[in-house]
Amino acid sequence: MSDHIVIAGGGHAAGQLAVSLRTGGFDGRLTIIGDESHAPYQRPPLSKKFLSGEVDINRLYIKPPEYYADNDIDLKLDTRINTINTAAQTVSTDEGDIDWDHLVLATGSRVRTLDVSGSALNGIHYLRTAADVDHIRQHFAPGARLVIVGGGYIGLEVAAVAVKAGLDVHVVEAEDRLLSRVVSPTVSEFYLGVHQQEGVTVHLNAIAQQFSGETNVSGVTLSDGSTLAADLVIVGIGIVPNTELAEAAGIHCDNGIVVNEFCETGTERVLAIGDCTNHPNPLLERNLRLESVPNALEQARTAAATLLGERNAYAEVPWFWSDQYDLKLQIVGLTDGYDQTVIRGDIALRQFACFYLKQGRMIAVDAISSPREFLFSKPLVARKARIPAEVLADASVSLKDAGAEFPD
């Protein structure tokens, strides 16, 4: 195959796709176009070990920067695609047009911004890229007053790093519990207690309504009228898919770029992968958009197979993880519609699993510092296993030997 494949985007999915194509035998032209200054790198450590300074950017690269030249991959950094012309099979950049035979959209996502009074003040940050973290770290000093808006993964991971670095940390969450979109009230309460024990002040049912200050942010006014003093603010209220290029090119989008199980869009010779896609999942029996590294990697491998003439349908159980303090939260499945939870292990010992059941079937699991439960649960969730609640709750019974029943 001697076609020219252009990958629009320079993130995790793009890097994995390039590697999979070359290892899969693709010997044609291969171009990655990314708007950051770095070769494709891992994003999860940004809010953890990269923020804390435990690792530098060289430890995050998916492949060393020299890999791309060594494998005849044209890596165009600091380059933004302005438009896509699917009829002419070109993308336009400030440096000119680039022809393609196949285009893969790996445009990822961007942070959701908070548009309130004072939101343009200096000292208000978002965390999505390595450059963002470089700016934030300049203000990470013991005693600095940090307000984090958002009690999801990013906000809590940053809080864990910041309080360990000696900052005075406040987390502002609009909902009545932390991680409310992804975990049960029991797990939310556990993480609330952990952060409070570490010295983080958490404000629930609180909305950041205004930022105050002259040039630099100095305070955050909440919905109850109180104001938190702040030397810096980090906003982590979610992300939105980057679909504008695809939409302008007439490629079908609906909460993401719509693809089939082979990562093909409805436009000939155009594929899409990663955070930006709305894709079918036969295991969940519905379409969805996932903000997940495992999803990005698996879709990249699926797209590579498609481009190499194979038909390996994407069908993976979603899974995620979050590192906070000495705790590793591993999640498999999605909790939508659960009607029962079962706890295995000892919450007081900070090592347990929460099983989510829907009509007796296992649909998701949160494993807190319980890697065995996470590992054994993945196939059980994939097959919608039925295991009696009393067996799930009995940590002396291995999930391998739990006598799971599966639907026909």
Tab-separated table of C-alpha atoms in Angstrom:
chain	number	residue	atom	x	y	z
A	1	MET	CA	0.000	0.000	0.000
A	2	SER	CA	1.617	3.229	-1.182
A	3	ASP	CA	-1.120	5.709	-0.318
A	4	HIS	CA	-0.495	8.861	1.676
A	5	ILE	CA	-2.224	8.727	5.056
A	6	VAL	CA	-2.617	12.019	6.904
A	7	ILE	CA	-3.440	11.994	10.610
A	8	ALA	CA	-5.101	15.200	11.772
A	9	GLY	CA	-4.107	15.615	15.420
A	10	GLY	CA	-0.991	14.867	17.431
A	11	GLY	CA	-2.268	13.198	20.588
A	12	HIS	CA	-2.272	9.700	22.039
A	13	ALA	CA	-4.553	8.226	19.373
A	14	ALA	CA	-2.497	9.748	16.560
A	15	GLY	CA	0.760	8.414	17.968
A	16	GLN	CA	-0.618	4.904	18.417
A	17	LEU	CA	-2.105	4.894	14.924
A	18	ALA	CA	1.229	5.813	13.347
A	19	VAL	CA	3.006	3.073	15.296
A	20	SER	CA	0.337	0.486	14.439
A	21	LEU	CA	0.485	1.352	10.756
A	22	ARG	CA	4.243	1.010	10.534
A	23	THR	CA	4.391	-2.192	12.606
A	24	GLY	CA	1.498	-3.520	10.537
A	25	GLY	CA	3.494	-3.159	7.327
A	26	PHE	CA	2.277	0.152	5.901
A	27	ASP	CA	5.149	1.522	3.815
A	28	GLY	CA	3.472	4.500	2.175
A	29	ARG	CA	3.696	8.153	3.107
A	30	LEU	CA	2.537	8.929	6.622
A	31	THR	CA	2.040	12.424	8.022
A	32	ILE	CA	0.975	13.560	11.489
A	33	ILE	CA	-0.214	17.150	11.825
A	34	GLY	CA	-0.391	18.434	15.405
A	35	ASP	CA	-0.768	21.903	16.849
A	36	GLU	CA	1.414	21.324	19.942
A	37	SER	CA	5.190	21.656	20.173
A	38	HIS	CA	5.718	18.070	21.342
A	39	ALA	CA	5.599	14.698	19.642
A	40	PRO	CA	2.566	12.608	20.718
A	41	TYR	CA	2.626	12.051	24.466
A	42	GLN	CA	0.559	10.543	27.276
A	43	ARG	CA	-1.898	12.941	28.898
A	44	PRO	CA	-2.931	11.095	32.107
A	45	PRO	CA	0.335	11.879	33.971
A	46	LEU	CA	-0.142	15.612	33.345
A	47	SER	CA	-2.355	16.023	36.418
A	48	LYS	CA	-0.281	13.600	38.476
A	49	LYS	CA	3.455	12.890	38.216
A	50	PHE	CA	4.171	15.509	35.550
A	51	LEU	CA	2.472	18.191	37.627
A	52	SER	CA	4.375	17.087	40.730
A	53	GLY	CA	7.680	17.155	38.831
A	54	GLU	CA	8.345	13.440	39.365
A	55	VAL	CA	8.632	12.894	35.591
A	56	ASP	CA	9.582	15.177	32.724
A	57	ILE	CA	8.207	15.346	29.203
A	58	ASN	CA	10.699	12.799	27.914
A	59	ARG	CA	9.023	10.152	30.087
A	60	LEU	CA	5.629	10.911	28.539
A	61	TYR	CA	6.414	10.449	24.865
A	62	ILE	CA	4.620	7.517	23.259
A	63	LYS	CA	7.737	7.101	21.143
A	64	PRO	CA	10.951	9.136	21.321
A	65	PRO	CA	10.849	12.105	18.932
A	66	GLU	CA	13.528	10.520	16.745
A	67	TYR	CA	11.276	7.500	16.158
A	68	TYR	CA	9.250	9.432	13.605
A	69	ALA	CA	12.177	10.369	11.391
A	70	ASP	CA	13.669	6.901	11.782
A	71	ASN	CA	10.391	5.384	10.547
A	72	ASP	CA	9.784	7.875	7.743
A	73	ILE	CA	6.867	9.585	9.491
A	74	ASP	CA	6.518	13.272	8.661
A	75	LEU	CA	5.736	14.860	12.033
A	76	LYS	CA	4.489	18.405	11.568
A	77	LEU	CA	4.389	20.120	14.968
A	78	ASP	CA	3.014	23.586	15.801
A	79	THR	CA	0.833	23.198	12.725
A	80	ARG	CA	-2.892	23.830	12.665
A	81	ILE	CA	-5.245	22.482	10.012
A	82	ASN	CA	-7.543	25.263	8.833
A	83	THR	CA	-9.895	23.378	6.526
A	84	ILE	CA	-10.547	19.946	5.075
A	85	ASN	CA	-11.587	19.478	1.448
A	86	THR	CA	-12.943	15.955	1.084
A	87	ALA	CA	-13.628	16.315	-2.652
A	88	ALA	CA	-10.061	17.411	-3.462
A	89	GLN	CA	-8.654	15.209	-0.658
A	90	THR	CA	-6.584	17.989	0.842
A	91	VAL	CA	-6.124	19.705	4.173
A	92	SER	CA	-5.036	23.322	4.307
A	93	THR	CA	-2.507	24.720	6.760
A	94	ASP	CA	-0.756	28.068	7.018
A	95	GLU	CA	2.161	26.462	5.161
A	96	GLY	CA	-0.035	25.299	2.269
A	97	ASP	CA	-2.232	22.410	1.200
A	98	ILE	CA	-1.412	18.771	1.868
A	99	ASP	CA	-2.854	16.003	-0.308
A	100	TRP	CA	-4.066	12.734	1.179
A	101	ASP	CA	-5.392	9.403	0.019
A	102	HIS	CA	-6.806	8.599	3.470
A	103	LEU	CA	-7.451	11.054	6.271
A	104	VAL	CA	-7.773	10.054	9.921
A	105	LEU	CA	-9.292	12.605	12.256
A	106	ALA	CA	-7.689	12.353	15.697
A	107	THR	CA	-8.598	15.876	16.705
A	108	GLY	CA	-9.295	14.987	20.335
A	109	SER	CA	-11.027	17.369	22.674
A	110	ARG	CA	-10.533	20.652	24.471
A	111	VAL	CA	-11.393	21.946	27.914
A	112	ARG	CA	-14.838	23.271	28.679
A	113	THR	CA	-14.369	26.876	29.742
A	114	LEU	CA	-16.092	28.777	32.530
A	115	ASP	CA	-17.478	32.062	31.258
A	116	VAL	CA	-18.230	34.203	34.305
A	117	SER	CA	-17.222	37.684	35.390
A	118	GLY	CA	-13.458	37.900	35.800
A	119	SER	CA	-12.694	34.719	33.858
A	120	ALA	CA	-10.034	36.517	31.792
A	121	LEU	CA	-7.905	37.415	34.831
A	122	ASN	CA	-4.334	36.183	35.020
A	123	GLY	CA	-3.865	33.185	37.273
A	124	ILE	CA	-6.892	31.255	36.020
A	125	HIS	CA	-5.726	28.042	34.390
A	126	TYR	CA	-7.031	25.009	32.552
A	127	LEU	CA	-5.127	21.729	32.412
A	128	ARG	CA	-5.092	19.890	29.111
A	129	THR	CA	-1.560	20.074	27.695
A	130	ALA	CA	2.032	19.885	28.881
A	131	ALA	CA	2.309	23.622	28.238
A	132	ASP	CA	-0.652	24.214	30.564
A	133	VAL	CA	1.129	22.324	33.346
A	134	ASP	CA	4.348	24.260	32.764
A	135	HIS	CA	2.419	27.498	33.376
A	136	ILE	CA	0.628	26.125	36.455
A	137	ARG	CA	3.823	24.830	38.071
A	138	GLN	CA	5.292	28.324	38.097
A	139	HIS	CA	2.736	29.174	40.806
A	140	PHE	CA	2.974	25.937	42.799
A	141	ALA	CA	4.586	27.201	45.986
A	142	PRO	CA	4.011	26.149	49.594
A	143	GLY	CA	1.330	28.306	51.149
A	144	ALA	CA	-0.141	29.437	47.838
A	145	ARG	CA	-3.939	29.534	47.889
A	146	LEU	CA	-5.345	27.298	45.143
A	147	VAL	CA	-9.020	27.066	44.242
A	148	ILE	CA	-9.988	24.171	41.988
A	149	VAL	CA	-13.325	24.475	40.224
A	150	GLY	CA	-14.639	20.981	39.561
A	151	GLY	CA	-14.616	17.812	41.647
A	152	GLY	CA	-14.050	15.280	38.890
A	153	TYR	CA	-10.950	13.246	38.032
A	154	ILE	CA	-8.768	16.185	36.993
A	155	GLY	CA	-9.741	18.412	39.886
A	156	LEU	CA	-9.159	15.746	42.512
A	157	GLU	CA	-5.878	14.560	41.011
A	158	VAL	CA	-4.597	18.136	40.999
A	159	ALA	CA	-5.827	18.608	44.571
A	160	ALA	CA	-3.870	15.532	45.688
A	161	VAL	CA	-0.650	16.811	44.131
A	162	ALA	CA	-1.146	20.377	45.322
A	163	VAL	CA	-1.894	19.646	48.976
A	164	LYS	CA	1.148	17.362	49.120
A	165	ALA	CA	3.201	20.266	47.763
A	166	GLY	CA	2.051	22.447	50.653
A	167	LEU	CA	-0.581	24.548	48.935
A	168	ASP	CA	-3.790	25.619	50.652
A	169	VAL	CA	-6.337	23.782	48.490
A	170	HIS	CA	-10.081	24.340	48.087
A	171	VAL	CA	-12.216	22.258	45.702
A	172	VAL	CA	-15.499	23.767	44.500
A	173	GLU	CA	-18.027	21.233	43.167
A	174	ALA	CA	-21.462	22.178	41.820
A	175	GLU	CA	-23.035	18.791	42.569
A	176	ASP	CA	-23.813	17.367	46.000
A	177	ARG	CA	-20.932	14.885	45.843
A	178	LEU	CA	-17.522	14.351	44.222
A	179	LEU	CA	-17.153	12.301	41.025
A	180	SER	CA	-20.924	12.326	40.780
A	181	ARG	CA	-21.057	11.402	37.089
A	182	VAL	CA	-19.032	8.221	37.427
A	183	VAL	CA	-19.219	6.619	40.879
A	184	SER	CA	-21.783	5.691	43.529
A	185	PRO	CA	-22.520	7.839	46.593
A	186	THR	CA	-20.514	5.362	48.691
A	187	VAL	CA	-17.382	5.848	46.589
A	188	SER	CA	-17.969	9.614	46.461
A	189	GLU	CA	-18.169	9.729	50.253
A	190	PHE	CA	-14.977	7.702	50.532
A	191	TYR	CA	-13.019	10.119	48.328
A	192	LEU	CA	-14.481	13.120	50.133
A	193	GLY	CA	-13.150	11.698	53.402
A	194	VAL	CA	-9.736	10.944	51.914
A	195	HIS	CA	-9.277	14.486	50.614
A	196	GLN	CA	-10.488	16.061	53.816
A	197	GLN	CA	-8.084	13.919	55.831
A	198	GLU	CA	-5.244	15.128	53.616
A	199	GLY	CA	-6.149	18.755	54.283
A	200	VAL	CA	-8.221	19.676	51.225
A	201	THR	CA	-11.291	21.836	51.886
A	202	VAL	CA	-14.223	20.682	49.748
A	203	HIS	CA	-17.250	22.855	48.954
A	204	LEU	CA	-20.227	20.844	47.645
A	205	ASN	CA	-23.378	22.296	46.071
A	206	ALA	CA	-21.211	25.304	45.302
A	207	ILE	CA	-20.968	27.180	42.014
A	208	ALA	CA	-18.150	29.551	41.107
A	209	GLN	CA	-20.063	32.658	40.038
A	210	GLN	CA	-17.340	35.284	39.807
A	211	PHE	CA	-13.574	35.745	39.844
A	212	SER	CA	-12.279	38.909	41.489
A	213	GLY	CA	-9.022	40.787	41.163
A	214	GLU	CA	-7.482	43.646	39.224
A	215	THR	CA	-4.932	42.025	36.915
A	216	ASN	CA	-4.447	38.710	38.701
A	217	VAL	CA	-7.158	36.602	40.264
A	218	SER	CA	-7.461	37.143	44.015
A	219	GLY	CA	-10.777	35.529	44.886
A	220	VAL	CA	-13.592	33.228	43.806
A	221	THR	CA	-17.146	34.159	44.762
A	222	LEU	CA	-19.459	31.188	45.283
A	223	SER	CA	-23.212	30.855	44.832
A	224	ASP	CA	-23.817	31.244	48.574
A	225	GLY	CA	-22.187	34.688	48.490
A	226	SER	CA	-18.943	33.657	50.181
A	227	THR	CA	-15.556	34.397	48.629
A	228	LEU	CA	-12.492	32.159	48.674
A	229	ALA	CA	-9.115	33.894	48.569
A	230	ALA	CA	-7.042	32.658	45.644
A	231	ASP	CA	-3.530	33.089	44.311
A	232	LEU	CA	-4.353	30.801	41.420
A	233	VAL	CA	-7.374	28.933	40.097
A	234	ILE	CA	-7.556	25.728	38.081
A	235	VAL	CA	-10.817	24.992	36.279
A	236	GLY	CA	-11.633	21.373	35.505
A	237	ILE	CA	-15.260	21.127	34.409
A	238	GLY	CA	-15.002	18.658	31.542
A	239	ILE	CA	-14.054	18.612	27.905
A	240	VAL	CA	-15.794	18.951	24.549
A	241	PRO	CA	-14.909	17.115	21.318
A	242	ASN	CA	-13.095	18.977	18.572
A	243	THR	CA	-15.505	18.453	15.690
A	244	GLU	CA	-15.468	21.863	14.002
A	245	LEU	CA	-13.145	20.829	11.159
A	246	ALA	CA	-15.227	17.746	10.435
A	247	GLU	CA	-18.519	19.650	10.590
A	248	ALA	CA	-17.243	22.334	8.218
A	249	ALA	CA	-16.163	19.602	5.798
A	250	GLY	CA	-19.627	18.043	5.808
A	251	ILE	CA	-18.625	14.978	7.827
A	252	HIS	CA	-21.479	13.707	9.985
A	253	CYS	CA	-21.185	14.725	13.648
A	254	ASP	CA	-23.494	14.178	16.591
A	255	ASN	CA	-21.839	14.628	19.999
A	256	GLY	CA	-18.612	13.716	18.240
A	257	ILE	CA	-17.610	12.561	14.783
A	258	VAL	CA	-19.888	9.628	14.012
A	259	VAL	CA	-18.029	6.449	13.016
A	260	ASN	CA	-18.872	2.775	12.581
A	261	GLU	CA	-17.243	-0.182	14.320
A	262	PHE	CA	-14.273	0.061	11.950
A	263	CYS	CA	-13.684	3.773	12.712
A	264	GLU	CA	-14.963	4.810	9.304
A	265	THR	CA	-16.981	7.993	8.949
A	266	GLY	CA	-19.759	8.301	6.407
A	267	THR	CA	-17.318	10.158	4.150
A	268	GLU	CA	-15.223	8.039	1.811
A	269	ARG	CA	-11.563	7.613	2.804
A	270	VAL	CA	-12.046	9.516	6.071
A	271	LEU	CA	-11.736	7.786	9.448
A	272	ALA	CA	-11.838	9.140	13.005
A	273	ILE	CA	-10.474	7.907	16.337
A	274	GLY	CA	-10.242	8.860	19.994
A	275	ASP	CA	-12.030	11.424	22.162
A	276	CYS	CA	-13.610	13.129	19.173
A	277	THR	CA	-15.637	10.096	18.025
A	278	ASN	CA	-19.168	8.950	18.649
A	279	HIS	CA	-18.931	5.226	18.044
A	280	PRO	CA	-20.982	2.056	18.450
A	281	ASN	CA	-20.180	-0.348	21.264
A	282	PRO	CA	-21.845	-3.742	20.762
A	283	LEU	CA	-21.095	-4.789	24.340
A	284	LEU	CA	-23.053	-1.804	25.640
A	285	GLU	CA	-25.570	-1.989	22.772
A	286	ARG	CA	-25.465	1.727	22.051
A	287	ASN	CA	-23.429	4.565	20.609
A	288	LEU	CA	-21.306	6.707	22.884
A	289	ARG	CA	-18.388	9.095	23.074
A	290	LEU	CA	-15.592	8.164	25.491
A	291	GLU	CA	-12.918	10.359	27.030
A	292	SER	CA	-10.523	7.518	27.679
A	293	VAL	CA	-6.955	6.578	26.826
A	294	PRO	CA	-7.812	2.862	26.385
A	295	ASN	CA	-10.524	3.857	23.922
A	296	ALA	CA	-8.085	6.057	21.989
A	297	LEU	CA	-5.527	3.256	21.792
A	298	GLU	CA	-7.996	0.571	20.743
A	299	GLN	CA	-9.649	2.758	18.138
A	300	ALA	CA	-6.208	3.608	16.755
A	301	ARG	CA	-5.466	-0.103	16.373
A	302	THR	CA	-8.862	-0.680	14.772
A	303	ALA	CA	-8.321	2.167	12.316
A	304	ALA	CA	-4.869	0.852	11.427
A	305	ALA	CA	-6.364	-2.548	10.654
A	306	THR	CA	-9.051	-0.927	8.511
A	307	LEU	CA	-6.473	1.031	6.541
A	308	LEU	CA	-4.404	-2.129	6.068
A	309	GLY	CA	-7.385	-3.938	4.556
A	310	GLU	CA	-8.482	-5.873	7.621
A	311	ARG	CA	-11.884	-5.699	9.334
A	312	ASN	CA	-11.388	-5.910	13.076
A	313	ALA	CA	-14.485	-4.401	14.654
A	314	TYR	CA	-14.027	-2.274	17.752
A	315	ALA	CA	-15.734	-3.917	20.739
A	316	GLU	CA	-14.158	-3.087	24.074
A	317	VAL	CA	-15.508	-2.619	27.579
A	318	PRO	CA	-14.747	0.972	28.633
A	319	TRP	CA	-12.265	1.332	31.458
A	320	PHE	CA	-10.622	4.237	33.227
A	321	TRP	CA	-8.293	4.977	36.115
A	322	SER	CA	-7.385	7.771	38.506
A	323	ASP	CA	-4.409	8.080	40.871
A	324	GLN	CA	-4.975	10.163	43.996
A	325	TYR	CA	-2.476	10.018	46.862
A	326	ASP	CA	-1.567	6.343	47.358
A	327	LEU	CA	-4.904	5.179	45.952
A	328	LYS	CA	-5.554	3.807	42.482
A	329	LEU	CA	-9.152	3.914	41.319
A	330	GLN	CA	-9.802	1.548	38.406
A	331	ILE	CA	-13.204	1.577	36.754
A	332	VAL	CA	-14.568	-0.908	34.247
A	333	GLY	CA	-17.898	-0.384	32.527
A	334	LEU	CA	-20.411	2.452	32.766
A	335	THR	CA	-22.766	2.876	35.699
A	336	ASP	CA	-25.762	4.230	33.750
A	337	GLY	CA	-28.995	2.727	35.021
A	338	TYR	CA	-27.645	0.654	37.903
A	339	ASP	CA	-30.218	-0.341	40.539
A	340	GLN	CA	-27.981	-2.024	43.140
A	341	THR	CA	-24.452	-1.737	44.490
A	342	VAL	CA	-22.442	-4.323	46.405
A	343	ILE	CA	-19.261	-3.578	48.362
A	344	ARG	CA	-16.440	-6.127	48.616
A	345	GLY	CA	-13.527	-5.451	50.949
A	346	ASP	CA	-12.982	-2.973	53.760
A	347	ILE	CA	-13.606	0.708	53.058
A	348	ALA	CA	-11.819	1.634	56.297
A	349	LEU	CA	-8.672	-0.086	55.036
A	350	ARG	CA	-8.887	1.889	51.765
A	351	GLN	CA	-9.021	-1.295	49.691
A	352	PHE	CA	-12.380	-2.343	48.299
A	353	ALA	CA	-14.533	-2.754	45.202
A	354	CYS	CA	-17.999	-1.441	44.421
A	355	PHE	CA	-20.032	-3.590	42.016
A	356	TYR	CA	-22.864	-2.004	40.045
A	357	LEU	CA	-25.770	-4.265	39.110
A	358	LYS	CA	-28.720	-3.726	36.810
A	359	GLN	CA	-31.471	-6.307	37.160
A	360	GLY	CA	-28.916	-8.590	38.760
A	361	ARG	CA	-26.365	-8.235	35.943
A	362	MET	CA	-22.916	-6.707	36.519
A	363	ILE	CA	-22.541	-3.549	34.436
A	364	ALA	CA	-19.613	-1.770	36.118
A	365	VAL	CA	-17.043	-2.013	38.904
A	366	ASP	CA	-15.019	0.548	40.827
A	367	ALA	CA	-11.885	-1.049	42.264
A	368	ILE	CA	-10.015	1.049	44.821
A	369	SER	CA	-6.485	-0.324	45.301
A	370	SER	CA	-7.945	-3.730	44.356
A	371	PRO	CA	-6.234	-4.744	41.109
A	372	ARG	CA	-7.421	-8.378	41.253
A	373	GLU	CA	-11.079	-7.346	41.406
A	374	PHE	CA	-10.507	-4.975	38.503
A	375	LEU	CA	-8.756	-7.607	36.410
A	376	PHE	CA	-11.305	-10.349	37.028
A	377	SER	CA	-14.243	-7.978	36.582
A	378	LYS	CA	-13.447	-6.922	33.029
A	379	PRO	CA	-14.709	-10.116	31.346
A	380	LEU	CA	-17.603	-10.337	33.796
A	381	VAL	CA	-18.816	-6.850	32.868
A	382	ALA	CA	-18.286	-7.587	29.174
A	383	ARG	CA	-20.566	-10.629	29.436
A	384	LYS	CA	-23.087	-9.063	31.852
A	385	ALA	CA	-22.452	-11.705	34.492
A	386	ARG	CA	-24.964	-12.570	37.161
A	387	ILE	CA	-23.392	-13.371	40.554
A	388	PRO	CA	-25.394	-13.426	43.797
A	389	ALA	CA	-24.864	-10.285	45.859
A	390	GLU	CA	-23.781	-12.272	48.894
A	391	VAL	CA	-21.031	-13.930	46.845
A	392	LEU	CA	-19.859	-10.603	45.426
A	393	ALA	CA	-19.639	-9.217	48.948
A	394	ASP	CA	-17.565	-12.155	50.214
A	395	ALA	CA	-13.905	-11.265	49.672
A	396	SER	CA	-12.887	-14.822	50.579
A	397	VAL	CA	-14.451	-16.051	47.318
A	398	SER	CA	-12.377	-15.295	44.221
A	399	LEU	CA	-14.340	-13.769	41.369
A	400	LYS	CA	-12.856	-16.525	39.217
A	401	ASP	CA	-14.699	-19.066	41.344
A	402	ALA	CA	-17.890	-17.098	41.942
A	403	GLY	CA	-20.090	-19.268	39.719
A	404	ALA	CA	-21.069	-16.486	37.329
A	405	GLU	CA	-24.041	-17.007	35.055
A	406	PHE	CA	-24.164	-15.349	31.669
A	407	PRO	CA	-27.083	-14.396	29.406
A	408	ASP	CA	-27.718	-16.610	26.422
